[in-house]
JSON list of C-alpha atoms in Angstrom, two decimals:
[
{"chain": "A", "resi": 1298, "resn": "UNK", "atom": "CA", "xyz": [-20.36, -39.26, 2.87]},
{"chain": "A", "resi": 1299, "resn": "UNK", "atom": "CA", "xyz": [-21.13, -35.98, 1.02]},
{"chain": "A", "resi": 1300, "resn": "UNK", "atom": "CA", "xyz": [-21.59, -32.41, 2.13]},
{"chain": "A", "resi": 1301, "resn": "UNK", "atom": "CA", "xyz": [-20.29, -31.03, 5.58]},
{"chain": "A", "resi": 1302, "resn": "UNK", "atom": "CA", "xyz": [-20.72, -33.35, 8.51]},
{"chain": "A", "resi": 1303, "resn": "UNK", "atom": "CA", "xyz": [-20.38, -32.11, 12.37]},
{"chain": "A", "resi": 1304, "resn": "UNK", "atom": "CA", "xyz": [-19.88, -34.18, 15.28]},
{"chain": "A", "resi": 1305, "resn": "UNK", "atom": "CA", "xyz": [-21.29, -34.48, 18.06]},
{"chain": "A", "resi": 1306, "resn": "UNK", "atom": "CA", "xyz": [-25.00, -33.05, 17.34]},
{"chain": "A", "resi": 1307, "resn": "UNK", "atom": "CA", "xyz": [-25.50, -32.37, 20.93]},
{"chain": "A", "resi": 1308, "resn": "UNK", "atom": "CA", "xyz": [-22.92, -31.55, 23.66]},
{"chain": "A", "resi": 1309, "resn": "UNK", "atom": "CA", "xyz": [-23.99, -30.41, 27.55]},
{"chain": "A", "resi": 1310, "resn": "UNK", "atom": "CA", "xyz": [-21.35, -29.47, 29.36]},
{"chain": "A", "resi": 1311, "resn": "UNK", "atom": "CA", "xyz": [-20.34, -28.46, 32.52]},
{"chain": "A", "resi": 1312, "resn": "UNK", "atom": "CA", "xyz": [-18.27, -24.53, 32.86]},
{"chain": "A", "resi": 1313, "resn": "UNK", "atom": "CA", "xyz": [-14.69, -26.83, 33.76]},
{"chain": "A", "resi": 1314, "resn": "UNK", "atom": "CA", "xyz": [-15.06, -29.46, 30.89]},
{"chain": "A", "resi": 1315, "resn": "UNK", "atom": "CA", "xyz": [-12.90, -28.94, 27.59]},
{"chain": "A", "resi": 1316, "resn": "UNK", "atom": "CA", "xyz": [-15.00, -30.64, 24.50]},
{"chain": "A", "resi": 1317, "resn": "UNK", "atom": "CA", "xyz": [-14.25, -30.52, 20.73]},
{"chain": "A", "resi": 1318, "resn": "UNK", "atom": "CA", "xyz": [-16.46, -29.97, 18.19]},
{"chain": "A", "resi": 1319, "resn": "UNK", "atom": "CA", "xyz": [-15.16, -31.87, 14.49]},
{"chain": "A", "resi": 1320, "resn": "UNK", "atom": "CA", "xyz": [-16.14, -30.73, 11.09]},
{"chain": "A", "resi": 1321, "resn": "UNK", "atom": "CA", "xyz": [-15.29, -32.36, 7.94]},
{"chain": "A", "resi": 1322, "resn": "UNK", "atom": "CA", "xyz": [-16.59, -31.21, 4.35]},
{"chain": "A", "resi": 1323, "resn": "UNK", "atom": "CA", "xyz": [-16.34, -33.42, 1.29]},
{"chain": "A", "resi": 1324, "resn": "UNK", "atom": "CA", "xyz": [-16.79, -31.05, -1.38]},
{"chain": "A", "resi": 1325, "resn": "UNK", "atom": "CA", "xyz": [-13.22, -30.04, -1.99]},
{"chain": "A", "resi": 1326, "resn": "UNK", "atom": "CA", "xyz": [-13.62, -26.62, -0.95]},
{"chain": "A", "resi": 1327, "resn": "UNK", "atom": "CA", "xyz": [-10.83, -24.27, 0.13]},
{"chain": "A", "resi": 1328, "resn": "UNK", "atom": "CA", "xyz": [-12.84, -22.25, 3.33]},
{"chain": "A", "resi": 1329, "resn": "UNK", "atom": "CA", "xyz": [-14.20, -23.02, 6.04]},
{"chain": "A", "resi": 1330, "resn": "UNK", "atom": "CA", "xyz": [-16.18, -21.65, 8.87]},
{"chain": "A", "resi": 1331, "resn": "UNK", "atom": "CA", "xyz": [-17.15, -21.41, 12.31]},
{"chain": "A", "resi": 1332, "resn": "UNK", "atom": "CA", "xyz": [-20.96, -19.77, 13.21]},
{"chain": "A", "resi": 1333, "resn": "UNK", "atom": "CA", "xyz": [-22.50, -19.62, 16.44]},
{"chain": "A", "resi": 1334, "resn": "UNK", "atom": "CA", "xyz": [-26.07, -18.94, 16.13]},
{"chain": "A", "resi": 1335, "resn": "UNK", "atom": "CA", "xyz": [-28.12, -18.05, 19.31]},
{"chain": "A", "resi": 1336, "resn": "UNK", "atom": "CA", "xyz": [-32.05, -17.53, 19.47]},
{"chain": "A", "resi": 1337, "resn": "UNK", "atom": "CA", "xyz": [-33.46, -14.96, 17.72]},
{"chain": "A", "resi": 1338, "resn": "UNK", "atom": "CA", "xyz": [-30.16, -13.45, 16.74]},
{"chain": "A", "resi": 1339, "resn": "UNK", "atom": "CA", "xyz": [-28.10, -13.44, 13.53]},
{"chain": "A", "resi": 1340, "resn": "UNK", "atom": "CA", "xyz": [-25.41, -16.20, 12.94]},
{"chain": "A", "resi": 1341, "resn": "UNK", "atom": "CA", "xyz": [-22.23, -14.48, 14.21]},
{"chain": "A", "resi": 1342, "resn": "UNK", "atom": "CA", "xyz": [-18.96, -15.22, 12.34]},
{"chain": "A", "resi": 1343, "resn": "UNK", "atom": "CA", "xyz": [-16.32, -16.73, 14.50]},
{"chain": "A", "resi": 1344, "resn": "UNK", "atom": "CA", "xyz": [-13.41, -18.14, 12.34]},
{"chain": "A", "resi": 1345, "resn": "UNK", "atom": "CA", "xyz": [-12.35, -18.31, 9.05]},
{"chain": "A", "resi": 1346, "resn": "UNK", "atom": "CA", "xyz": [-9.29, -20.37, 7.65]},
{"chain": "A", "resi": 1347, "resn": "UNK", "atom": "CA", "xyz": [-8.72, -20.55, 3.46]},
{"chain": "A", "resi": 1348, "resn": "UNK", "atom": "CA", "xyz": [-6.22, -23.30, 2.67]},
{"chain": "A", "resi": 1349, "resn": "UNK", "atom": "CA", "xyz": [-5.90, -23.95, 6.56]},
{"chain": "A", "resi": 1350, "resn": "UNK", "atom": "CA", "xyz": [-4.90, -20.63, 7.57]},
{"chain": "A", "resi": 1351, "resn": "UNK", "atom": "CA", "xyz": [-6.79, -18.27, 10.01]},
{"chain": "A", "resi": 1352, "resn": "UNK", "atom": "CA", "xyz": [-8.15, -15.48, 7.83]},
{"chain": "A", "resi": 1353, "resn": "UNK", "atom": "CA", "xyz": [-10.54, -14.32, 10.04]},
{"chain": "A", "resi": 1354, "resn": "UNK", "atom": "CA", "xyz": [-11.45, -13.90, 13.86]},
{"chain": "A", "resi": 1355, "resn": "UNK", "atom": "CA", "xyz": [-14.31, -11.94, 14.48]},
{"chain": "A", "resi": 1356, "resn": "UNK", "atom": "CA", "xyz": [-13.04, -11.05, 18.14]},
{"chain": "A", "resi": 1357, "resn": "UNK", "atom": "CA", "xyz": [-13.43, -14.60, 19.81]},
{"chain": "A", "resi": 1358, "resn": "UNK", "atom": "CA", "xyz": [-13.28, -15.44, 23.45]},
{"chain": "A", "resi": 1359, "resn": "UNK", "atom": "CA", "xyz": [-10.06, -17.29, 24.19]},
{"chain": "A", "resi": 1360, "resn": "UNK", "atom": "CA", "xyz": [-11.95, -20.24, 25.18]},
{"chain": "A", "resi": 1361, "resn": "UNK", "atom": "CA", "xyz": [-12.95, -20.92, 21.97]},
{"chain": "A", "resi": 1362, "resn": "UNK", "atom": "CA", "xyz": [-9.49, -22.53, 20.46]},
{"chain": "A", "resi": 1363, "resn": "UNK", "atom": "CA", "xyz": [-10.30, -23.37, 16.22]},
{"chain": "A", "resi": 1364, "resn": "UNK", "atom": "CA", "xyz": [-8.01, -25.65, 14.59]},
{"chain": "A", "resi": 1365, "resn": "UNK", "atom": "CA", "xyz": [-7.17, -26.73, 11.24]},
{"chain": "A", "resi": 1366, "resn": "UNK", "atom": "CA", "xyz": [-4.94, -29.53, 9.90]},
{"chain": "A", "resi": 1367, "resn": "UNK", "atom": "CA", "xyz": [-5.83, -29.36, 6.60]},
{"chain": "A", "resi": 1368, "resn": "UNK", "atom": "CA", "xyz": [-8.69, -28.02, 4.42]},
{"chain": "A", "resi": 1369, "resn": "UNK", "atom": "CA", "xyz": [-11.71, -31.25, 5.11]},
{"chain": "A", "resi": 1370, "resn": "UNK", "atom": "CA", "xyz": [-11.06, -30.61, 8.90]},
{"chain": "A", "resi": 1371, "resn": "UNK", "atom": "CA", "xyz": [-12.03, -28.67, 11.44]},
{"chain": "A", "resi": 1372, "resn": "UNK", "atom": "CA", "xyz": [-12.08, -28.29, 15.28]},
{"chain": "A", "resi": 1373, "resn": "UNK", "atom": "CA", "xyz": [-13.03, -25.62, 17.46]},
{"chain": "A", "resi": 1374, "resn": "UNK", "atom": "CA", "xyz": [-11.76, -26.60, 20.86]},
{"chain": "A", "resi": 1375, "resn": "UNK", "atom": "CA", "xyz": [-14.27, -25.23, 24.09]},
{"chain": "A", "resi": 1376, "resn": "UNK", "atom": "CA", "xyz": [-12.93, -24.99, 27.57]},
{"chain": "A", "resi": 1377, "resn": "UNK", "atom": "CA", "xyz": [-13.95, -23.02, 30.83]},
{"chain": "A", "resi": 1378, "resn": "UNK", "atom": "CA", "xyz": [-17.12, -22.09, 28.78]},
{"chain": "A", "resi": 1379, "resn": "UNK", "atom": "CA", "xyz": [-19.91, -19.83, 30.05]},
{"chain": "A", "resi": 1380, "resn": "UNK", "atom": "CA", "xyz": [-23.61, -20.81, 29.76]},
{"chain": "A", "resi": 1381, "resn": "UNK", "atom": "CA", "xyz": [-24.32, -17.46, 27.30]},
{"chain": "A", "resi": 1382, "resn": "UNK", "atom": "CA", "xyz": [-22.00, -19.60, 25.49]},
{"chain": "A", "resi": 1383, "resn": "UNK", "atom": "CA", "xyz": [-25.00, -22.06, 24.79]},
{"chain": "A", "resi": 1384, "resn": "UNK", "atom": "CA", "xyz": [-26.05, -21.88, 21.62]},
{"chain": "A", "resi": 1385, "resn": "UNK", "atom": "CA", "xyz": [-25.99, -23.84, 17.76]},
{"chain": "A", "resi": 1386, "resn": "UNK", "atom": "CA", "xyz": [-22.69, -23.75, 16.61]},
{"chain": "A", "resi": 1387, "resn": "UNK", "atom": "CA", "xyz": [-22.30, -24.27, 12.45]},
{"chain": "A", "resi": 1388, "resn": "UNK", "atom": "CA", "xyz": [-20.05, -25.07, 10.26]},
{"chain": "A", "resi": 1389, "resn": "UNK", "atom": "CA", "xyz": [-19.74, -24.44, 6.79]},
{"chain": "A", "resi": 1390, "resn": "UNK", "atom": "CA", "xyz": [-17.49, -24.54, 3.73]},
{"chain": "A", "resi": 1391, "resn": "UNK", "atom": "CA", "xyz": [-16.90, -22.60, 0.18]},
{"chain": "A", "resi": 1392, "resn": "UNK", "atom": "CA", "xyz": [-14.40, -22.33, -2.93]},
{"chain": "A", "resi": 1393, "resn": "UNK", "atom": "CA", "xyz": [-12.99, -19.33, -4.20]},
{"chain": "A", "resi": 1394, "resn": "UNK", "atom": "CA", "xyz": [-14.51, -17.58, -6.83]},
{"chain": "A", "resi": 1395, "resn": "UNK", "atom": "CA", "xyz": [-12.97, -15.76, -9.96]},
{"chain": "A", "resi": 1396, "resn": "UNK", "atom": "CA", "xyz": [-14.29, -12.35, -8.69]},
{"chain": "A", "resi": 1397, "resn": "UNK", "atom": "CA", "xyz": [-12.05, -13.28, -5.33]},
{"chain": "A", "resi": 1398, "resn": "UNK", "atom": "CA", "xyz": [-12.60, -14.45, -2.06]},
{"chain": "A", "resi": 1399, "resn": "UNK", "atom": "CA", "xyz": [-15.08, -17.42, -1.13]},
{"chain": "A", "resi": 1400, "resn": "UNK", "atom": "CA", "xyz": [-17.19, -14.74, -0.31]},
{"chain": "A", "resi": 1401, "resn": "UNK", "atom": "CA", "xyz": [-18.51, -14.64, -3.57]},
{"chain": "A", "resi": 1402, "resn": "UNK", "atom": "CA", "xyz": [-19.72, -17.91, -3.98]},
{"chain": "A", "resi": 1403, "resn": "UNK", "atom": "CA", "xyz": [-22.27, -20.54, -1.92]},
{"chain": "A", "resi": 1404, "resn": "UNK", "atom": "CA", "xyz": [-21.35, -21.60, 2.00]},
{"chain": "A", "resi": 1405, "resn": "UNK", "atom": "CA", "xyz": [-22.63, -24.94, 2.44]},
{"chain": "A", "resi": 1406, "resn": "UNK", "atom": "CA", "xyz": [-23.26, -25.75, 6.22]},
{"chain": "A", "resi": 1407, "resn": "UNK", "atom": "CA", "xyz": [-23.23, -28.59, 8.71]},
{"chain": "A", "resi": 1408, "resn": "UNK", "atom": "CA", "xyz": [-25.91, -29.32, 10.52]},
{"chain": "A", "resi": 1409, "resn": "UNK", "atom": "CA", "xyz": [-24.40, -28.03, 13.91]},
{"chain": "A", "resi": 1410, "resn": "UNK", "atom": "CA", "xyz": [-23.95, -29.26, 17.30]},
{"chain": "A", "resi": 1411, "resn": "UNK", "atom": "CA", "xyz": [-26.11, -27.84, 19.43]},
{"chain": "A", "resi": 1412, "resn": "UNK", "atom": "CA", "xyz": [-24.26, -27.36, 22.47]},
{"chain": "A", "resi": 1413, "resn": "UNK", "atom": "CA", "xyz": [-25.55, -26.38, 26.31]},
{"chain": "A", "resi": 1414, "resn": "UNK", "atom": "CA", "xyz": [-22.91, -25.26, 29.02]},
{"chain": "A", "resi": 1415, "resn": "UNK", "atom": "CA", "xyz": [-24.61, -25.64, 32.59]},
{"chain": "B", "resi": 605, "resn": "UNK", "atom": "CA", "xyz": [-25.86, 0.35, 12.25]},
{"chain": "B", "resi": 606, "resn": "UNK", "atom": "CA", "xyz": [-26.16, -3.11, 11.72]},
{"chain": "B", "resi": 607, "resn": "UNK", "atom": "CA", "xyz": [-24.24, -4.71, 9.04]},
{"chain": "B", "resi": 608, "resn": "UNK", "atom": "CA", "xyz": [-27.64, -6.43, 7.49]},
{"chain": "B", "resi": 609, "resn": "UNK", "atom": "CA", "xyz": [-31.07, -5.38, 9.03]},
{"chain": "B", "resi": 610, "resn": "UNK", "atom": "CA", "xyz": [-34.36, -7.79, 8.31]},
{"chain": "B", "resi": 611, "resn": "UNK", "atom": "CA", "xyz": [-37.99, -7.02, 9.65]},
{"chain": "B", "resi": 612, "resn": "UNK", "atom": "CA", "xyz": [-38.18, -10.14, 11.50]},
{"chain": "B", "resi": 613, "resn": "UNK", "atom": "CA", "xyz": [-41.88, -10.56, 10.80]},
{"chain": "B", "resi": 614, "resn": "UNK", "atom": "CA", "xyz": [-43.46, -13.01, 11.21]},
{"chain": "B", "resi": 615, "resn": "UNK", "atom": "CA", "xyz": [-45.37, -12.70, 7.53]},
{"chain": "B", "resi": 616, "resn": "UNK", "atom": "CA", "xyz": [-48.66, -14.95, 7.78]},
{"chain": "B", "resi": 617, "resn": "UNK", "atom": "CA", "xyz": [-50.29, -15.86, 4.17]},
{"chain": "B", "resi": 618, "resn": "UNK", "atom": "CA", "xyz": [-52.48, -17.61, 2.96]},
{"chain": "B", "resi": 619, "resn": "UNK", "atom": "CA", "xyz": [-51.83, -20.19, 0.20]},
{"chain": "B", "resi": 620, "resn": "UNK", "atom": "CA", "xyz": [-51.19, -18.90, -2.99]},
{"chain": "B", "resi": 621, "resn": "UNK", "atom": "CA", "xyz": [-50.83, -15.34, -1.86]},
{"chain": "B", "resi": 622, "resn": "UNK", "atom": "CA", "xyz": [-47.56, -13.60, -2.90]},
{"chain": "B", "resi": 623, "resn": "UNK", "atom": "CA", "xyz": [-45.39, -12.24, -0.14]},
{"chain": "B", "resi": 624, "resn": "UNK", "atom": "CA", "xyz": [-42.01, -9.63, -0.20]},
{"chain": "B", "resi": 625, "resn": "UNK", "atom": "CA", "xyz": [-39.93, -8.16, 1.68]},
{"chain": "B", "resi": 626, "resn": "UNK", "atom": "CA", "xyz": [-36.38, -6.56, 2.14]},
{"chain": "B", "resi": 627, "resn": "UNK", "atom": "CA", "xyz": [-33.25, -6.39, 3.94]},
{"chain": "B", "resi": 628, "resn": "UNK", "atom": "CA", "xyz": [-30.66, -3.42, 4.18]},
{"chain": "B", "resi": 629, "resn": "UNK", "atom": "CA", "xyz": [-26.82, -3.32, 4.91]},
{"chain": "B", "resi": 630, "resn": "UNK", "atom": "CA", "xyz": [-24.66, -1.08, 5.50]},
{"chain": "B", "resi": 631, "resn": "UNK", "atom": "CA", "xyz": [-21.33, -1.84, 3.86]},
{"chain": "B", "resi": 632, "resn": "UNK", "atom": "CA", "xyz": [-21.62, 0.00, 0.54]},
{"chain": "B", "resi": 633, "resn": "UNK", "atom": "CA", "xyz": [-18.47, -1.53, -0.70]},
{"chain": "B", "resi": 634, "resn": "UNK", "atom": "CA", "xyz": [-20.52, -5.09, -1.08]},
{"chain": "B", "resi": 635, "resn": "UNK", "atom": "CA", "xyz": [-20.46, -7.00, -4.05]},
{"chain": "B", "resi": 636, "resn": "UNK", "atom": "CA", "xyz": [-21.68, -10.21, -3.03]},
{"chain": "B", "resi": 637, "resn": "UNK", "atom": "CA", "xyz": [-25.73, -10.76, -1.88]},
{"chain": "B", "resi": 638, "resn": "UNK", "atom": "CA", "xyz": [-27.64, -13.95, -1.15]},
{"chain": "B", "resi": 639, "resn": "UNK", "atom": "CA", "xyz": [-31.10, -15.31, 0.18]},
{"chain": "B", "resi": 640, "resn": "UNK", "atom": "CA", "xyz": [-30.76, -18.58, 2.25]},
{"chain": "B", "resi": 641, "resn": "UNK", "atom": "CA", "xyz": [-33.33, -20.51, 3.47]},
{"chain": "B", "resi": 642, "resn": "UNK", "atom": "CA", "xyz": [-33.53, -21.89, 7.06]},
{"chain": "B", "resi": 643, "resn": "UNK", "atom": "CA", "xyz": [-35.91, -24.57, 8.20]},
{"chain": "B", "resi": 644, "resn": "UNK", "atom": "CA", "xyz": [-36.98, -24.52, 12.28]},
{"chain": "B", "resi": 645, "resn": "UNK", "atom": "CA", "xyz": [-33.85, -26.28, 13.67]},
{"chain": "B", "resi": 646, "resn": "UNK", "atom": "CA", "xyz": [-32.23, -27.07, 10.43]},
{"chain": "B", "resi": 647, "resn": "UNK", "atom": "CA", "xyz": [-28.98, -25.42, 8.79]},
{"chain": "B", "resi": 648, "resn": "UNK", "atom": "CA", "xyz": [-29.45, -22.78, 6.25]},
{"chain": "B", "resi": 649, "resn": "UNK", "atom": "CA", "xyz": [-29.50, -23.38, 2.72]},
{"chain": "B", "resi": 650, "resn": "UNK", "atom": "CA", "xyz": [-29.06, -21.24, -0.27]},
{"chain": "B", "resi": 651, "resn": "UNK", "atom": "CA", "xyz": [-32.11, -19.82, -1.98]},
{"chain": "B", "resi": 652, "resn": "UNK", "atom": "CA", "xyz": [-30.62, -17.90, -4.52]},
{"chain": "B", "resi": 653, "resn": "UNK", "atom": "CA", "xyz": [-28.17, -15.39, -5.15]},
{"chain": "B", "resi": 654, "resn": "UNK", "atom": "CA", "xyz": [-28.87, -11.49, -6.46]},
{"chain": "B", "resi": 655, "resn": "UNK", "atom": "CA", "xyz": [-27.57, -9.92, -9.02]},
{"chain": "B", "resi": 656, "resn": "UNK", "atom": "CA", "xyz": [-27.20, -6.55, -9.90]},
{"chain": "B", "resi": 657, "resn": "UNK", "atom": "CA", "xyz": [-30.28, -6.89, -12.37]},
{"chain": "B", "resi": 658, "resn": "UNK", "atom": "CA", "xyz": [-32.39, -8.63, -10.39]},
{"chain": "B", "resi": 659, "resn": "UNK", "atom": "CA", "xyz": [-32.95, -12.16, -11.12]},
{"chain": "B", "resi": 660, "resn": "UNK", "atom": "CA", "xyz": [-36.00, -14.61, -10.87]},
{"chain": "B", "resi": 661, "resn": "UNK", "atom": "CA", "xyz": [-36.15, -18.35, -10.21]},
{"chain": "B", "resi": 662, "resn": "UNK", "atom": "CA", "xyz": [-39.28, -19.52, -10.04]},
{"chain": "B", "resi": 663, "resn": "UNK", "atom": "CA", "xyz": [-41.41, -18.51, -7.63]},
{"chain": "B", "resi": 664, "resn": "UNK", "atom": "CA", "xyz": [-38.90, -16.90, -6.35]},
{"chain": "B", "resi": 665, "resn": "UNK", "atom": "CA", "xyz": [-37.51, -13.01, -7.44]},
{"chain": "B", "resi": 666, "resn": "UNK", "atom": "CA", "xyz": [-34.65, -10.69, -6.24]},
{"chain": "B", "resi": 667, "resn": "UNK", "atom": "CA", "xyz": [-34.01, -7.03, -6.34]},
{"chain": "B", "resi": 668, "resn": "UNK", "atom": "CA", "xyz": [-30.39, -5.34, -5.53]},
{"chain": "B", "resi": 669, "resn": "UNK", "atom": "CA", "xyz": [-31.04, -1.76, -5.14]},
{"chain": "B", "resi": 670, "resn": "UNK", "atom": "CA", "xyz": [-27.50, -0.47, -4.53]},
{"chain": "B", "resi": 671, "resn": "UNK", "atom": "CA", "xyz": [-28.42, 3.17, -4.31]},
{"chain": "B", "resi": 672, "resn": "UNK", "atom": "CA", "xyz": [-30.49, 2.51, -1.71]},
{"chain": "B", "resi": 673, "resn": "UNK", "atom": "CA", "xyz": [-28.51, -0.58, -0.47]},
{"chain": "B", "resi": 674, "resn": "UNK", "atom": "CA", "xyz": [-31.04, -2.63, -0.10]},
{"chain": "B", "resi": 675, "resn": "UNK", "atom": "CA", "xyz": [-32.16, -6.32, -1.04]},
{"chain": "B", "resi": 676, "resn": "UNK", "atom": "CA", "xyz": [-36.02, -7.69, -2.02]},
{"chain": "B", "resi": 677, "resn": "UNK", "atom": "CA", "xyz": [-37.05, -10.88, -2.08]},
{"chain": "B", "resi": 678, "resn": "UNK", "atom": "CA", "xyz": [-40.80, -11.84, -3.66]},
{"chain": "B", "resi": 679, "resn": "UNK", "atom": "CA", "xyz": [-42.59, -15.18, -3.18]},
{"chain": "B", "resi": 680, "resn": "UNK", "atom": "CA", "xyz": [-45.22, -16.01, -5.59]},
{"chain": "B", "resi": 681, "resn": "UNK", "atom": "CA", "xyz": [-48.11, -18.51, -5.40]},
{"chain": "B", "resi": 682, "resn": "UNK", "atom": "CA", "xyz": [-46.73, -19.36, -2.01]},
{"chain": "B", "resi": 683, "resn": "UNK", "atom": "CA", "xyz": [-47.06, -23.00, -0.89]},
{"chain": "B", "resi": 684, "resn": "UNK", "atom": "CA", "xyz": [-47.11, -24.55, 3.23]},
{"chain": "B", "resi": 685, "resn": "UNK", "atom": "CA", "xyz": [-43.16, -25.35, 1.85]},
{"chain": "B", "resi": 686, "resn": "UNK", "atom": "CA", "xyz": [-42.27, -21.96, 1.74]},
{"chain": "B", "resi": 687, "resn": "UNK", "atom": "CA", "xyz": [-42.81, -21.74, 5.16]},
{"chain": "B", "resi": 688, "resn": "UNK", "atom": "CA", "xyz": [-39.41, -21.02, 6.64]},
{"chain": "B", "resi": 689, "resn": "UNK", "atom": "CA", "xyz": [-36.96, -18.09, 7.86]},
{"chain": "B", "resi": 690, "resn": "UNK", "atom": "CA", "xyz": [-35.48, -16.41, 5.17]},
{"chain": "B", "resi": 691, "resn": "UNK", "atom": "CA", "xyz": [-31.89, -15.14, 5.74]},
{"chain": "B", "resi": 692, "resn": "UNK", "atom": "CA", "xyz": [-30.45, -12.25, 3.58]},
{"chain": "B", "resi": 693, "resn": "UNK", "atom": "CA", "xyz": [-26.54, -12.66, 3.29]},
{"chain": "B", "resi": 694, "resn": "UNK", "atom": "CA", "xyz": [-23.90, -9.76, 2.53]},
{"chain": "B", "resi": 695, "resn": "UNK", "atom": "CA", "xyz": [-20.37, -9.93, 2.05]},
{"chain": "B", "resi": 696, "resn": "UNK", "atom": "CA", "xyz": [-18.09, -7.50, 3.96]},
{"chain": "B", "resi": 697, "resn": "UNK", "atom": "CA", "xyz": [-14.71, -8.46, 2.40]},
{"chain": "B", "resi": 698, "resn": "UNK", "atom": "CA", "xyz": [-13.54, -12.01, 0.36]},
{"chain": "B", "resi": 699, "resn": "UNK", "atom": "CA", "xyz": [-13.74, -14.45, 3.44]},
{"chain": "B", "resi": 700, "resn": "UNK", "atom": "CA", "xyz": [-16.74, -12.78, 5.88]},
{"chain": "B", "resi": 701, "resn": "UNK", "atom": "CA", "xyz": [-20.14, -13.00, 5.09]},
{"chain": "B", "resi": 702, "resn": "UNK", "atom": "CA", "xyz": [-23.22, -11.18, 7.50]},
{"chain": "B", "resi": 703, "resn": "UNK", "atom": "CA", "xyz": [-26.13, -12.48, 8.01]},
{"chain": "B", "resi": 704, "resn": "UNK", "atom": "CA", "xyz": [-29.54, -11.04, 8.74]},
{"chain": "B", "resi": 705, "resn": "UNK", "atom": "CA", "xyz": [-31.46, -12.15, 11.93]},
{"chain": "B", "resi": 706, "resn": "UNK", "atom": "CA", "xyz": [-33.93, -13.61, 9.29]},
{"chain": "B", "resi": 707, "resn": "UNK", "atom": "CA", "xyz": [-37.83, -13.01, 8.24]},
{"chain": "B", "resi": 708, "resn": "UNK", "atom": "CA", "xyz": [-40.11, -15.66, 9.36]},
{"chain": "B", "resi": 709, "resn": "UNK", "atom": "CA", "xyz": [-42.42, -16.76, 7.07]},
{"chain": "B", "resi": 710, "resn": "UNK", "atom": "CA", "xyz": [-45.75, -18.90, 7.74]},
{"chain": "B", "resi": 711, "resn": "UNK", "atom": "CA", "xyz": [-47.93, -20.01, 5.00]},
{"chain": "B", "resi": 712, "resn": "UNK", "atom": "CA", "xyz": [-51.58, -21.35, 5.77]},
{"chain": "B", "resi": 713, "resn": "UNK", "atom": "CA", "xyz": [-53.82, -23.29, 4.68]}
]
């Protein structure tokens, strides 16, 4: 497989579940992301890990838990979710650039799991 | 003030008719700017990326106007594949990226 692959595509879930969303990018790239993207608003960033550790988080609810094991995968745990948590959540990786940070260079994204929390 | 600020639209042209329009941000310490594309229900892609002297690809052209802090992007000769939600992209710091709410664009027949 190429690119960045996220599984599942859809998710409902009830407010007491805990689900896992799984990323995985093949393109050897050092970041990756976590967007949540709700109707007719801008894709929020969530998380960021380079080279598996947390660089960013962009004032997260608790009951989203991300995880990393290494820099293909990633996980963003969901438990006791709200249903303004419904919403398409992306994923997406880059590489560093010379002028820095990944920042700088192309995200290339998943294409999401589109969750709903009843 | 929002980090990056689009006119949402939507932008309705006709075929072959040449469209533009900008985006703004805030952060005047950005160095990094993007357009990506985004298809109804789809995951963006990236159009292209600005530089400082404005670059063309195709159809396609950017403007960085860092005075003003603002982005352009012009389609020319648009086609019904244009037809999409255009996303501009600024960087805030080496790992965060903002994105606009997007411009919808419809081309017509």
């Amino acid at each position: 497989e190429t690119g960045v692959t996220q599984t599942p595509r859809h998710l409902v879930m009830g407010m007491t579940n805990k689900k896992s969303l799984k990323c995985e990018q093949h393109l050897g790239h050092n970041a990756m992301y976590w967007y949540k993207q709700s109707a007719k608003k801008p894709l929020e960033l969530m998380f960021v890990y380079n080279f598996k550790e947390q660089t960013e988080n962009n004032s997260v609810p608790s009951r989203f838990s991300p995880e990393c094991p290494n820099s293909s995968h990633l996980f963003l745990h969901l438990h006791t979710l709200q249903p303004e948590d419904s919403a398409l959540y992306l994923c997406a990786s880059s590489q560093d650039s010379l002028a820095g940070g990944a920042s700088y260079n192309e995200q290339f994204f998943g294409p999401g799991t589109r969750l709903t929390v009843l | 003030r929002k980090e990056v600020e689009q006119d949402p639209g939507p932008f309705n042209v006709p075929e072959g008719a040449t469209v533009a329009f900008n985006c703004t941000y805030s952060n005047s310490a950005s160095q990094s700017f993007f357009w990506y594309r985004q298809d109804c229900r789809k995951e963006p892609k990236l159009l292209m990326s600005v530089y400082s002297s404005g670059n063309e690809d195709g159809r396609f052209t950017a403007q960085l106007n860092r005075a003003s802090q603002y982005i352009s992007l012009l389609i020319r000769d648009s086609k019904l594949s244009d037809s999409a939600t255009y996303l501009c992209v600024v960087n805030q710091n080496d790992y965060k990226l903002s994105f606009g709410a997007g411009t919808t664009v419809t081309v017509r027949a």
